[in-house]
CSV table of C-alpha atoms in Angstrom, one decimal:
chain,number,residue,atom,x,y,z
L,1489,MET,CA,78.5,94.1,127.9
L,1490,PRO,CA,82.1,95.8,127.1
L,1491,THR,CA,83.2,97.5,124.1
L,1492,LYS,CA,85.0,95.8,122.0
L,1493,ARG,CA,88.4,98.1,120.5
L,1494,THR,CA,90.9,97.7,118.2
L,1495,THR,CA,93.8,99.6,116.8
L,1496,LEU,CA,93.5,100.4,112.9
L,1497,ARG,CA,96.8,99.9,111.3
L,1498,LEU,CA,96.6,102.6,108.6
L,1499,SER,CA,98.7,102.2,105.5
L,1500,ASP,CA,98.8,105.2,103.1
L,1501,GLU,CA,96.4,103.7,101.0
L,1502,ARG,CA,94.0,102.9,103.8
L,1503,GLN,CA,94.4,106.4,105.1
L,1504,GLN,CA,93.7,107.7,101.3
L,1505,LEU,CA,90.5,105.8,101.5
L,1506,LEU,CA,89.0,106.9,104.7
L,1507,GLU,CA,90.2,110.3,103.6
L,1508,GLU,CA,88.1,109.8,100.4
L,1509,ALA,CA,85.3,108.2,102.4
L,1510,SER,CA,85.4,111.3,105.1
L,1511,GLU,CA,84.7,113.5,102.4
L,1512,ILE,CA,81.8,111.4,101.2
L,1513,VAL,CA,80.0,111.6,104.9
L,1514,ALA,CA,81.0,115.1,105.5
L,1515,ASP,CA,78.0,117.3,105.8
L,1516,ASP,CA,80.3,120.2,104.1
L,1517,PRO,CA,83.9,120.9,103.0
L,1518,GLU,CA,84.9,122.2,106.6
L,1519,ASP,CA,83.1,119.1,108.2
L,1520,ASP,CA,85.6,116.6,109.8
L,1521,PRO,CA,83.8,113.8,110.7
L,1522,PRO,CA,85.0,110.9,113.3
L,1523,THR,CA,86.9,108.1,111.8
L,1524,SER,CA,84.0,105.7,113.6
L,1525,ASP,CA,81.1,107.6,111.6
L,1526,VAL,CA,83.2,106.8,108.5
L,1527,ILE,CA,83.6,103.4,109.0
L,1528,ASP,CA,80.1,103.0,110.5
L,1529,ALA,CA,79.1,104.5,106.8
L,1530,ALA,CA,80.8,102.5,105.0
L,1531,LEU,CA,79.9,99.2,106.6
L,1532,THR,CA,76.2,100.2,106.4
L,1533,HIS,CA,76.6,100.8,102.7
L,1534,LEU,CA,78.4,97.6,101.9
L,1535,ILE,CA,75.3,96.0,103.7
L,1536,GLU,CA,72.7,97.6,102.0
L,1537,SER,CA,74.2,97.4,98.3
L,1538,GLU,CA,74.4,93.3,98.8
L,1539,THR,CA,70.7,93.8,99.9
L,1540,ASN,CA,69.6,96.0,97.2
L,1541,ILE,CA,71.8,94.2,94.5
L,1542,GLN,CA,69.7,90.7,95.9
L,1543,GLU,CA,66.3,92.5,95.7
L,1544,ALA,CA,67.1,93.7,92.0
L,1545,ARG,CA,68.0,90.5,90.8
L,1546,ASP,CA,64.1,89.7,90.7
L,1547,GLU,CA,63.3,92.7,88.7
L,1548,HIS,CA,66.2,93.3,86.4
L,1549,PRO,CA,68.3,91.0,84.0
L,1550,PRO,CA,71.4,90.1,85.3
L,1551,HIS,CA,73.9,92.1,83.0
L,1552,VAL,CA,72.1,95.0,84.2
L,1553,ILE,CA,72.9,94.4,87.7
L,1554,GLN,CA,76.3,93.7,86.8
L,1555,SER,CA,76.8,96.7,84.7
L,1556,ILE,CA,75.5,99.0,87.6
L,1557,ALA,CA,76.5,97.0,91.0
L,1558,ASN,CA,80.1,95.9,90.1
L,1559,THR,CA,83.0,97.4,92.4
L,1560,SER,CA,86.3,96.2,93.8
L,1561,VAL,CA,84.4,95.0,96.8
L,1562,LEU,CA,81.0,93.4,95.4
L,1563,ALA,CA,81.0,91.5,92.2
L,1564,LEU,CA,78.2,90.1,90.5
L,1565,ARG,CA,79.1,86.7,88.7
L,1566,TYR,CA,77.0,86.7,85.6
L,1567,ARG,CA,73.8,84.6,86.9
L,1568,THR,CA,75.4,83.2,89.8
L,1569,ARG,CA,75.7,85.2,93.0
L,1570,VAL,CA,76.9,87.9,94.5
L,1571,GLU,CA,80.5,87.6,96.0
L,1572,SER,CA,82.9,89.7,97.8
L,1573,ARG,CA,86.5,90.1,96.3
L,1574,TRP,CA,87.6,90.7,99.8
L,1575,ARG,CA,89.0,88.0,102.1
L,1576,LYS,CA,88.9,85.1,100.0
């Protein structure tokens, strides 16, 4: 199967997000991880976060999950569902 390739348009905001994410993924201050590793880590985190939120709903009241898990990417609608705020 051929590899899919794409070109990322790096706006100033996206470049800043990648730099901040790179710092999180880096092993130490001198490490400069490849952008593909940073993107892989971010996608994995997003998927795992959504799974963790869904699983936590069995053990914790909605207001607890909401206060801990709300981000600009995932939001917990009180007593209803997890939804993405991106790409509506």
